[in-house]
Short mmCIF file of C-alpha atoms and ligand atoms in Angstrom, two decimals:
data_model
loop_
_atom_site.label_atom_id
_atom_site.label_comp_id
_atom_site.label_asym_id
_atom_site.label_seq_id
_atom_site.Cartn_x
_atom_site.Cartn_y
_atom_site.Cartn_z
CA UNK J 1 0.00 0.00 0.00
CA UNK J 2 1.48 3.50 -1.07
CA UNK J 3 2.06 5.89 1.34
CA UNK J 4 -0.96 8.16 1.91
CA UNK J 5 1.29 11.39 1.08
CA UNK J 6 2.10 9.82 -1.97
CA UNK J 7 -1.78 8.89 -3.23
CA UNK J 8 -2.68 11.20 -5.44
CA UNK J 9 -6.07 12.34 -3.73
CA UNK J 10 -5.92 16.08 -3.88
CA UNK J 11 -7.29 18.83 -6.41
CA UNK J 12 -5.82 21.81 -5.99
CA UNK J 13 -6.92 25.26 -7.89
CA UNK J 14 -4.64 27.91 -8.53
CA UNK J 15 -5.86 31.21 -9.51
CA UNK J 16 -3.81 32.97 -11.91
CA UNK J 17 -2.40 29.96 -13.24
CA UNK J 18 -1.27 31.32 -16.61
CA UNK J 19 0.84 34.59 -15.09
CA UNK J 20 4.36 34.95 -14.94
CA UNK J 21 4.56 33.56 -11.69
CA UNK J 22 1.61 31.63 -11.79
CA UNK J 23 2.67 29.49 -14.97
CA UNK J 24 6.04 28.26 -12.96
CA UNK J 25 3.58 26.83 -10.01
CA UNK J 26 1.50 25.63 -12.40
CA UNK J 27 4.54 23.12 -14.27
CA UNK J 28 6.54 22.58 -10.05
CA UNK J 29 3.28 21.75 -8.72
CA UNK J 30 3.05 18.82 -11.37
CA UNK J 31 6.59 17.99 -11.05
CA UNK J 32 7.12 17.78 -6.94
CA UNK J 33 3.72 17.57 -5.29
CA UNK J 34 2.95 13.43 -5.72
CA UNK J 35 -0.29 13.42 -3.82
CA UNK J 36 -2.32 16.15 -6.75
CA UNK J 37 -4.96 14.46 -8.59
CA UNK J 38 -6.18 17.59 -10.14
CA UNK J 39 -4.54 21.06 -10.87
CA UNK J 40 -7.57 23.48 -11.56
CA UNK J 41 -5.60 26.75 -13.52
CA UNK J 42 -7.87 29.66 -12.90
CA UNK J 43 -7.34 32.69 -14.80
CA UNK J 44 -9.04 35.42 -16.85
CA UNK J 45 -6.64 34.69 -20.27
CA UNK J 46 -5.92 31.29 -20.93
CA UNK J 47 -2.73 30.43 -22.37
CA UNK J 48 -1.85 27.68 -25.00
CA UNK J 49 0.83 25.93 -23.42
CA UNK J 50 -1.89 24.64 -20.64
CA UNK J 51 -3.18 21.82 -23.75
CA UNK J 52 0.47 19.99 -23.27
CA UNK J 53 0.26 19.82 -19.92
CA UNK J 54 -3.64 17.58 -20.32
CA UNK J 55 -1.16 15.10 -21.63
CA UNK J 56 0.39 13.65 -18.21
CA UNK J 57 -1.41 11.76 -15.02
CA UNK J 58 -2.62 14.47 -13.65
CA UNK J 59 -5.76 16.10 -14.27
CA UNK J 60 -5.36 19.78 -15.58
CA UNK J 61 -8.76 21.94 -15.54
CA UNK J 62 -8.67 25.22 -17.56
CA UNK J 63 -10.71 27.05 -16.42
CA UNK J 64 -11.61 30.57 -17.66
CA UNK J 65 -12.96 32.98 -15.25
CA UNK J 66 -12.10 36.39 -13.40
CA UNK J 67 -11.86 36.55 -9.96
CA UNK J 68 -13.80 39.41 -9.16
CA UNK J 69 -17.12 37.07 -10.11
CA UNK J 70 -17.94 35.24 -7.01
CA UNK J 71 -20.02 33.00 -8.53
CA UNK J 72 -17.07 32.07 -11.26
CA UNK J 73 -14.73 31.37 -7.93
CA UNK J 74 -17.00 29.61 -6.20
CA UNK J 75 -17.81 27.14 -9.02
CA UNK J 76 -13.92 26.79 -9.89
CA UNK J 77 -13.26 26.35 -6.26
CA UNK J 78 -16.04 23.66 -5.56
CA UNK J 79 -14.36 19.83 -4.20
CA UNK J 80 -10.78 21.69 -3.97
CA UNK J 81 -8.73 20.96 -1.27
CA UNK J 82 -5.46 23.62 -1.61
CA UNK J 83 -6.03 26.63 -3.57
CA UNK J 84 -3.07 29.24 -3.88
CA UNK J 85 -4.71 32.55 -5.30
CA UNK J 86 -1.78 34.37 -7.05
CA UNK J 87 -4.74 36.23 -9.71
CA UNK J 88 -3.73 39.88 -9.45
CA UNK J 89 -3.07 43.41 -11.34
CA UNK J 90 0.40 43.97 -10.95
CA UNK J 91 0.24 47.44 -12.23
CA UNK J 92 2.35 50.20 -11.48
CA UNK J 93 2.86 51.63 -14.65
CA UNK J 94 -1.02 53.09 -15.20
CA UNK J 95 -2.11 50.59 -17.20
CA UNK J 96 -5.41 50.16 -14.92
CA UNK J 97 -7.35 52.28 -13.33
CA UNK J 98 -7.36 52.65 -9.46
CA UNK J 99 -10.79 51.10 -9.55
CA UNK J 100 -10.00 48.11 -11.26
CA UNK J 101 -6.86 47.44 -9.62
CA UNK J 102 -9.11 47.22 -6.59
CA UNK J 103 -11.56 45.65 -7.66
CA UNK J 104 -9.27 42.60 -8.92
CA UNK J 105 -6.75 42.35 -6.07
CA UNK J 106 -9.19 43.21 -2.80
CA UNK J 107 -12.54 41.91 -3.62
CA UNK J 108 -10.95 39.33 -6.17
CA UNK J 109 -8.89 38.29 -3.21
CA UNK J 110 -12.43 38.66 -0.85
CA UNK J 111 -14.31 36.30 -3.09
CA UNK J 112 -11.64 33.70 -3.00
CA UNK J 113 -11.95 33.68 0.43
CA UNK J 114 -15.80 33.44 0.23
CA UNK J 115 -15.50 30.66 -1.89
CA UNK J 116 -13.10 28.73 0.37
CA UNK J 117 -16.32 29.40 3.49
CA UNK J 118 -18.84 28.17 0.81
CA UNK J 119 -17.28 24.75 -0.91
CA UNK J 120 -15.23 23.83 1.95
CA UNK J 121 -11.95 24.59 0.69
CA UNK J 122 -9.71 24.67 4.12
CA UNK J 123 -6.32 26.07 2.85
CA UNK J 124 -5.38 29.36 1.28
CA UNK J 125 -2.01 30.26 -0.04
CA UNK J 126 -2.00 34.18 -0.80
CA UNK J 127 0.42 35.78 -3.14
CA UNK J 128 1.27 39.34 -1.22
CA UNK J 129 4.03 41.36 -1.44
CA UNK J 130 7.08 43.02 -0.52
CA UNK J 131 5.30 46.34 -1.26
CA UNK J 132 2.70 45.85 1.90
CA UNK J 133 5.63 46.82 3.53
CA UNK J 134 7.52 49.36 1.20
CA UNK J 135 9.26 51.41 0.02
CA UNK J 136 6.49 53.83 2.40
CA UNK J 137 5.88 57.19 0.81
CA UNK J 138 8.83 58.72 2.67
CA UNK J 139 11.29 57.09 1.06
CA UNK J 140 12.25 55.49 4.18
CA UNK J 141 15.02 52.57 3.58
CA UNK J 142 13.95 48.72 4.37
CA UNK J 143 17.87 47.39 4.66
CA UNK J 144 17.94 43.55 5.14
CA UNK J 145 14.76 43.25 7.52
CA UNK J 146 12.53 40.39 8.13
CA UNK J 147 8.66 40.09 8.82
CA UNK J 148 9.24 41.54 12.46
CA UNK J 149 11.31 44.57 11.79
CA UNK J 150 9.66 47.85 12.44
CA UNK J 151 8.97 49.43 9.18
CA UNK J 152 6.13 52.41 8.86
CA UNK J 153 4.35 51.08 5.93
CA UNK J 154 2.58 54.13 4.13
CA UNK J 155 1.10 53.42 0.55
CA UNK J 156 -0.76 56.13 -1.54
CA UNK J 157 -0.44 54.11 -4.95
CA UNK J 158 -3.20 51.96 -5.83
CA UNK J 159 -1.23 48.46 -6.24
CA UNK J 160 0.83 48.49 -2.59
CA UNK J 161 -2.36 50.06 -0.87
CA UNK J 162 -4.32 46.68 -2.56
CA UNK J 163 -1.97 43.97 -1.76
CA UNK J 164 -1.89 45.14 1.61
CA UNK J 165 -5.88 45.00 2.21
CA UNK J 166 -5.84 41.98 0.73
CA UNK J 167 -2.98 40.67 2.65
CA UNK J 168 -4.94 42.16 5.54
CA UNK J 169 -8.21 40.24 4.31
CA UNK J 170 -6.33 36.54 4.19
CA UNK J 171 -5.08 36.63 7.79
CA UNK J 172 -8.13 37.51 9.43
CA UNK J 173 -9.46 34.83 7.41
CA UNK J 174 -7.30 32.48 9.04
CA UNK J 175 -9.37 30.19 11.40
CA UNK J 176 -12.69 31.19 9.90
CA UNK J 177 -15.13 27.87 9.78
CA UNK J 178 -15.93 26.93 6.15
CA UNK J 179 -18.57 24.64 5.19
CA UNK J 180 -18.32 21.47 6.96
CA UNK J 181 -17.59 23.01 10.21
CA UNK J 182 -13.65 22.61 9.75
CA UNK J 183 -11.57 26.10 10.25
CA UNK J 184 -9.51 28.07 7.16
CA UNK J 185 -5.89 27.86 7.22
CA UNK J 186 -4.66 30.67 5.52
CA UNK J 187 -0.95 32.12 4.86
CA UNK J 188 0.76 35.08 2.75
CA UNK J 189 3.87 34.85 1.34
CA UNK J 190 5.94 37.99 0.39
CA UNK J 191 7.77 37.97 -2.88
CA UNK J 192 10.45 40.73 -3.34
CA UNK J 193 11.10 42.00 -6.86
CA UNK J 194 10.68 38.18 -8.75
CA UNK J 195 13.17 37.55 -11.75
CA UNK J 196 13.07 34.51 -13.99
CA UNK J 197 11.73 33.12 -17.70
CA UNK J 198 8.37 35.17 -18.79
CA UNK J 199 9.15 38.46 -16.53
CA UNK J 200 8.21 41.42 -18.85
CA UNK J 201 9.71 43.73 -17.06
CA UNK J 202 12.84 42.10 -17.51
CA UNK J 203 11.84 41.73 -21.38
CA UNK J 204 11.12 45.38 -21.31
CA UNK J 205 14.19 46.33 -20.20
CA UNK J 206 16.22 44.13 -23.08
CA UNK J 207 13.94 45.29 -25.60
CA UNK J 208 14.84 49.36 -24.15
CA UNK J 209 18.38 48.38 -24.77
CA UNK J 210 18.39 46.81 -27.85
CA UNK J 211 16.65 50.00 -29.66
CA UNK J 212 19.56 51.86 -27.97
CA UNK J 213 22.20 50.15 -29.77
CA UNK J 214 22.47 47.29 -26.96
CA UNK J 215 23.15 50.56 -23.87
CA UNK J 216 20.57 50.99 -20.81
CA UNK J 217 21.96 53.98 -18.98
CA UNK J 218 21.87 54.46 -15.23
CA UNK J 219 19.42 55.60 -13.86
CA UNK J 220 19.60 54.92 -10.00
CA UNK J 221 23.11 54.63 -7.71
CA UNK J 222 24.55 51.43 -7.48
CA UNK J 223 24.04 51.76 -3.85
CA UNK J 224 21.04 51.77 -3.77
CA UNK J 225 19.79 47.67 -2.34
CA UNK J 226 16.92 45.99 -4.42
CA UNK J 227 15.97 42.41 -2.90
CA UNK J 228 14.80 40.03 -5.70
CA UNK J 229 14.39 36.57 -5.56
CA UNK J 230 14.27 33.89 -8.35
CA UNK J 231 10.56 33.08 -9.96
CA UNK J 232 11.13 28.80 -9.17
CA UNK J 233 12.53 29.49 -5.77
CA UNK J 234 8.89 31.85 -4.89
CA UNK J 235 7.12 29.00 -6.72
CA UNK J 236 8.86 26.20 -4.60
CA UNK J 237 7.87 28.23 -1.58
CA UNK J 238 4.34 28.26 -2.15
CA UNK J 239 4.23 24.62 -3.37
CA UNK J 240 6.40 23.74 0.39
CA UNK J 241 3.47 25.73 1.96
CA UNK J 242 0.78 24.52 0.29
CA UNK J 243 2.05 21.12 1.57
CA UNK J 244 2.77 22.09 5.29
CA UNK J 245 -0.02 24.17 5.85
CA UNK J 246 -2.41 21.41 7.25
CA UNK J 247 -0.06 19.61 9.60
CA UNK J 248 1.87 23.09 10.60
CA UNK J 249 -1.47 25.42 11.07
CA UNK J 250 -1.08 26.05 14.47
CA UNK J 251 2.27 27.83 13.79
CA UNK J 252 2.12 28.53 9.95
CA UNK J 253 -1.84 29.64 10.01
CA UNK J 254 -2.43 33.38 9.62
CA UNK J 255 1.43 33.75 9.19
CA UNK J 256 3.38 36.08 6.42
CA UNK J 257 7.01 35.21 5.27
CA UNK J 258 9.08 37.04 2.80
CA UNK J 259 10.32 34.71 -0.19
CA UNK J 260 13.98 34.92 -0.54
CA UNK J 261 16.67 32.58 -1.80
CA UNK J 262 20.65 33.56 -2.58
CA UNK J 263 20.39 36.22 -5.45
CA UNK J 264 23.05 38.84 -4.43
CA UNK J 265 21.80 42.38 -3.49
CA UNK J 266 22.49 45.11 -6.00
CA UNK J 267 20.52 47.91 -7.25
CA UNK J 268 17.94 47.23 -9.20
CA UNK J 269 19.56 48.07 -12.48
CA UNK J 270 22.55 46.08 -11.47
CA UNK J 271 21.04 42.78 -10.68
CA UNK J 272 19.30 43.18 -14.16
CA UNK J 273 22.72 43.49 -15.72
CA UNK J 274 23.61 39.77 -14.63
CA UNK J 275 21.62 38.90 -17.22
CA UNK J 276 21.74 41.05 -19.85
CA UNK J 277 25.38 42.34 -20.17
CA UNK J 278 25.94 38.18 -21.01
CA UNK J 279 23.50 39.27 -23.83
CA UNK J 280 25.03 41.61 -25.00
CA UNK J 281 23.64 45.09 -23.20
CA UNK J 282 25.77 47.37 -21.59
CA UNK J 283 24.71 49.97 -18.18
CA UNK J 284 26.20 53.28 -19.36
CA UNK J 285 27.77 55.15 -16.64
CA UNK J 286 28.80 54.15 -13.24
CA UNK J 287 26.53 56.90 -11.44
CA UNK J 288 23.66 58.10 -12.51
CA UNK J 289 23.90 59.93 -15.66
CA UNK J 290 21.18 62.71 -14.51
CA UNK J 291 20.68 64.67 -11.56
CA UNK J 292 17.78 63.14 -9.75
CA UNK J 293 15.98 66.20 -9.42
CA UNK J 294 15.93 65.91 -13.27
CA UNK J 295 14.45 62.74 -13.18
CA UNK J 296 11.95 63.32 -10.88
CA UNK J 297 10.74 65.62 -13.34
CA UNK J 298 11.65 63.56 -16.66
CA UNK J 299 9.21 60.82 -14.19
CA UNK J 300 6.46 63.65 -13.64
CA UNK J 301 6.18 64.80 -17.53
CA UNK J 302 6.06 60.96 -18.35
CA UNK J 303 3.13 60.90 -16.02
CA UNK J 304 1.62 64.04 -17.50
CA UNK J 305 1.71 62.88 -21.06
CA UNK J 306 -0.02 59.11 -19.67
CA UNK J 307 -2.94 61.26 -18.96
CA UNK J 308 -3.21 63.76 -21.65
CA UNK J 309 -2.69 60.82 -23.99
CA UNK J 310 -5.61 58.53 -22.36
CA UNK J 311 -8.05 59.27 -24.86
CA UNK J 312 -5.99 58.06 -27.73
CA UNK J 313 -3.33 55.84 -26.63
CA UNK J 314 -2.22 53.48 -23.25
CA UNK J 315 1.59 55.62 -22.91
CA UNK J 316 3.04 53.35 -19.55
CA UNK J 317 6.93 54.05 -19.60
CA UNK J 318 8.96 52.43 -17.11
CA UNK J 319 10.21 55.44 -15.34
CA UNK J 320 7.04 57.44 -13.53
CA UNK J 321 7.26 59.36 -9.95
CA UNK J 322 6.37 55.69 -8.56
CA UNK J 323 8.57 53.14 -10.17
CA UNK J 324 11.45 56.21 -9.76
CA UNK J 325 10.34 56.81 -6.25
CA UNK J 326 10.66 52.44 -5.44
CA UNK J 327 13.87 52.09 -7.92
CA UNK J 328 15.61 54.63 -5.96
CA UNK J 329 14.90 53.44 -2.14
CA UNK J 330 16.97 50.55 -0.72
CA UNK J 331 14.55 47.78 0.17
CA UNK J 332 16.79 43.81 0.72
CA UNK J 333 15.32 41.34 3.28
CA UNK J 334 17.03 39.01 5.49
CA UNK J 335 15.22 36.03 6.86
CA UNK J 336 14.76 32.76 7.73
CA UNK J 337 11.47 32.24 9.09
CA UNK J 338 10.23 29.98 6.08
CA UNK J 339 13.02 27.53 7.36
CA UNK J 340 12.30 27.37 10.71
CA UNK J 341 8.38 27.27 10.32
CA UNK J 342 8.32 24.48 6.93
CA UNK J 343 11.85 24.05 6.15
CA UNK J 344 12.29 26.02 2.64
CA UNK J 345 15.20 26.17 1.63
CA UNK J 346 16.11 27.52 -2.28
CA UNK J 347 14.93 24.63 -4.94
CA UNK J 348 17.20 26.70 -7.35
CA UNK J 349 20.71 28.33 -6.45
CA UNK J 350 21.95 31.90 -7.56
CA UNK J 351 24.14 29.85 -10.30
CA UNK J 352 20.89 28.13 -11.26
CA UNK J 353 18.81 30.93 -11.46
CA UNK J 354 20.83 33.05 -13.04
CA UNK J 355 22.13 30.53 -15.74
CA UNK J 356 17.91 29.33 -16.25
CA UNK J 357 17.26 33.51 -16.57
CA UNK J 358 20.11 34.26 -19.21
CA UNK J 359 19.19 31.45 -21.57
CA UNK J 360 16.03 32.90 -21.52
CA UNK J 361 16.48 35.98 -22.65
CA UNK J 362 18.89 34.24 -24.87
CA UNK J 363 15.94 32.49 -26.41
CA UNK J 364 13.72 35.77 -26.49
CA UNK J 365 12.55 36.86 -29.99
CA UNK J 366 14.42 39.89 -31.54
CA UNK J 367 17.68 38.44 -29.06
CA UNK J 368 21.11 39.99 -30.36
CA UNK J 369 21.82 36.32 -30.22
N1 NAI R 401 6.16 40.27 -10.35
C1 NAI R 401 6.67 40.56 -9.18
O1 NAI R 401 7.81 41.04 -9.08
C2 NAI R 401 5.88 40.30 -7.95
C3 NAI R 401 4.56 39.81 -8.00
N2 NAI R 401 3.89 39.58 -6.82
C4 NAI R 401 2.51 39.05 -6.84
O2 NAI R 401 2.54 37.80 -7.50
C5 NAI R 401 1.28 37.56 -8.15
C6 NAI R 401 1.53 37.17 -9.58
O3 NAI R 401 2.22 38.24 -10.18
P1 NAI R 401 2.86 38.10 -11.64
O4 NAI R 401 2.94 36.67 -12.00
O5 NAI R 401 4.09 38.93 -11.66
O6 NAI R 401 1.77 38.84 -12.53
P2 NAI R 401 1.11 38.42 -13.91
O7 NAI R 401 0.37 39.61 -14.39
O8 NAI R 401 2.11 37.80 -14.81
O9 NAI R 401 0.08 37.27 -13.49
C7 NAI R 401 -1.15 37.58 -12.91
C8 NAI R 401 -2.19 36.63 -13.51
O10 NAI R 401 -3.45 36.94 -12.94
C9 NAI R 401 -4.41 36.95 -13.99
N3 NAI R 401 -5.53 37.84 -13.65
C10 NAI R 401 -5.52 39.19 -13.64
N4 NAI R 401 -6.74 39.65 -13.34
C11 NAI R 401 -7.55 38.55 -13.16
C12 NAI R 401 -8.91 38.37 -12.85
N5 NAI R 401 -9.74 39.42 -12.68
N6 NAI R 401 -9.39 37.11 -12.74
C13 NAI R 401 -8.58 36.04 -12.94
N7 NAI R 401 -7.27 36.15 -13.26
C14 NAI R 401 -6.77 37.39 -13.35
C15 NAI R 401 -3.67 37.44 -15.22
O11 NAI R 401 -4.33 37.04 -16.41
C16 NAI R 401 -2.30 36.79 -15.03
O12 NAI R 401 -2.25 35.54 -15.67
C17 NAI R 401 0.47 38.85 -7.99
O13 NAI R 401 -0.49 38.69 -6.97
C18 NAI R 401 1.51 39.90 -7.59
O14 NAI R 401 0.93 40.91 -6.79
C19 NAI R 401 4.46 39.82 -5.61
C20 NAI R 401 5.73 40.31 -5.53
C21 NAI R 401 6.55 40.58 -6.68
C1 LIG R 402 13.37 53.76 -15.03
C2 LIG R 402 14.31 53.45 -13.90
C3 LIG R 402 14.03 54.35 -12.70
C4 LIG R 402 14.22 51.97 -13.52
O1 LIG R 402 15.26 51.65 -12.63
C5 LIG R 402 12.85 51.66 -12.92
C6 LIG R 402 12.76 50.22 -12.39
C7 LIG R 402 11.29 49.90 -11.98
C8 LIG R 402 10.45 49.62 -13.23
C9 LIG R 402 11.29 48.71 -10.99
C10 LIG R 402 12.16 49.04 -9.75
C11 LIG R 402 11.53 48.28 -8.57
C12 LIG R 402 10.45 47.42 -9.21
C13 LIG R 402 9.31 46.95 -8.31
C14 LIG R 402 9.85 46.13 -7.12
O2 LIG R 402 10.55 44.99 -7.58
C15 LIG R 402 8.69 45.69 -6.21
C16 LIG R 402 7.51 45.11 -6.93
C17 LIG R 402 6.72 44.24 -6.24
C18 LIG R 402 5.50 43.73 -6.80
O3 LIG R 402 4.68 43.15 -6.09
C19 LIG R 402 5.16 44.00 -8.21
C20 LIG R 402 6.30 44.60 -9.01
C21 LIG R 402 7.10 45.66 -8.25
C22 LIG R 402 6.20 46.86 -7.98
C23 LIG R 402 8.34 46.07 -9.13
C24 LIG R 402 7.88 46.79 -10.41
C25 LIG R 402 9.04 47.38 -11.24
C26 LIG R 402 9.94 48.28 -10.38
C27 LIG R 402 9.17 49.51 -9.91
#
């Protein structure tokens, strides 16, 4: 007789299951977790690499539906045991409207939980943020802290101030009763800046350099601390959790913990350079090339021209008073509470992810290679 943790007995539903981060749970989940018998992929746009994954012994359910529809949760979420709810506008650049990026990420998040009360569903893997924390409005530095340091978290934009009601919303969730009398186990795990294959912030960054003649140019002082952490090691964390979360839920229930792994601290722009000076792109300049007061307002005319240019075209540069204001703020975590609570430790090491990450820009279309 098989071990019971190795029957495959469970269905688990994963709500944006076709997103950049989303899509690398989607493929570890069927690789490492031996006890799924169905992997329900939520999302509101399908993708086509979903059909070759109908191919293997697991049961993979596309479903189509958008989160901010109870009923459409509900339904995808009936006879579920896990579900980890990663669905989300991840908008900083203006491409949605305040509105809508609440109305996705809070009540989105709200209805998951609803639906988890309704069918039964007893564990709840949320996909927060670093940003519930900061950069805060005042700039203030975050320099290797963990989920107890002291931080004043103040959020005016419309993504941060949504991931952190909805963050809010999980762990008072936690220990709720859901249909069948049993109580909700819920967690929230804290990604810093993720890198990896399919981040298009990464591709827009290449894409910046290559119609520059293969040069990005410094922006922000190399000083200045980013923490990122590698897409398959924040993937492996939420699959370890996902797995945990029952037998652990007196001390992982209604818990946060940054995701981290061993990618090196460096500015933003820096880190970005391990993997695109091997293809090719050089960062001009070793400080910034313009005074920041300059681009402050370079970042405030961008912003200007995004709203007189509404009416006829969606104008989302990288660099607005936001993504300038979090670029230029040191913000690197230090932690290991996901050890000592489930025992992560990195699936993928800084050689790894970094080697994995270069071949894919390698591969991207348009690559200088
Ligand atoms: N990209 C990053 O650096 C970080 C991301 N996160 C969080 O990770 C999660 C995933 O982010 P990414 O993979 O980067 O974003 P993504 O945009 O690639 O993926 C989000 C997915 O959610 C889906 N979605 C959006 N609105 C939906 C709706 N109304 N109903 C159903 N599905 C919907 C999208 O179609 C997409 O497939 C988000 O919750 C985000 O806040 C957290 C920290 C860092
Ligand atoms: C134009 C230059 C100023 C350039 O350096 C701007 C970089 C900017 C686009 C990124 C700098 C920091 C990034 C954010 C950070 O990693 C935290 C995030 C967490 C999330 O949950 C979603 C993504 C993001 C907001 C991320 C977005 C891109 C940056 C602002």
């Amino acid at each position: 007789m098989a071990d019971s943790a190795q029957v495959p007995a469970l269905v688990y539903l994963v709500t944006g299951g076709c997103g950049f981060l989303g899509e690398h749970i989607v493929r570890m989940l069927l690789e490492w977790e031996p006890r799924l018998r169905e992997l329900r992929v939520f999302d509101l746009h399908l993708s086509s690499w979903l059909e070759e994954l109908k191919t293997g012994p697991v049961q993979v359910t596309a479903i189509q539906g958008d989160v901010t529809q109870a009923h459409e949760v509900a339904a995808a979420m009936a006879g579920s045991h896990v579900v980890i709810h990663t669905a989300g506008l991840v908008d900083v650049f203006g491409k949605a409207s305040p509105e809508t990026i609440h109305k996705v990420n809070v009540q989105g998040t709200q209805n998951v939980i609803d639906a988890c009360v309704q069918t039964g569903t007893r564990l709840l893997v949320y996909t927060s943020s670093m940003e519930v924390v900061g950069p805060n409005v005042k700039g203030h530095p975050f320099y290797r802290g963990n989920e107890d340091t002291p931080y004043e978290a103040i959020h005016r934009h419309p993504y941060p101030c949504s991931k952190a009601l909805a963050e809010q919303l999980v762990l008072e969730a936690n220990g709720r009763k859901v249909n069948g009398g049993l109580p909700l186990v819920t967690c929230a795990l804290r990604p810093t800046g993720i890198y990896g294959e399919g981040h298009q912030v990464m591709r827009d960054f290449y894409h910046q350099g290559l119609r520059f003649g293969g040069r990005l140019f410094r922006a922000i002082p190399a000083s200045v601390e980013h923490g990122r952490v590698y897409v398959g090691n924040v993937a492996w964390m939420h699959i370890l959790v996902a797995r945990e979360l029952e037998q652990r839920a007196a001390l992982m229930g209604g818990q946060v913990y940054f995701c981290y792994d061993k990618s090196p601290y460096k500015s933003y722009e820096d880190f970005n350079m391990e993997f695109l000076s091997p293809c090719g792109l050089r960062l001009i300049g070793t400080h910034p090339l313009l005074p920041y007061w300059l681009l402050v307002l370079l970042a405030a005319l961008n912003a200007l021209l995004q709203w007189l240019l509404r009416p006829l075209v969606l104008y989302t540069p990288l660099l607005n008073p936001y993504t300038l204001a979090v670029a230029n703020t040191t913000f690197t975590v230090s932690t290991n509470k996901a050890q000592r609570h489930f025992g992560y430790k990195p699936l993928f090491s800084w050689e790894e992810s970094r080697a994995r990450t270069i071949h894919w820009v390698q591969a991207m279309e348009g690559s200088a290679w």
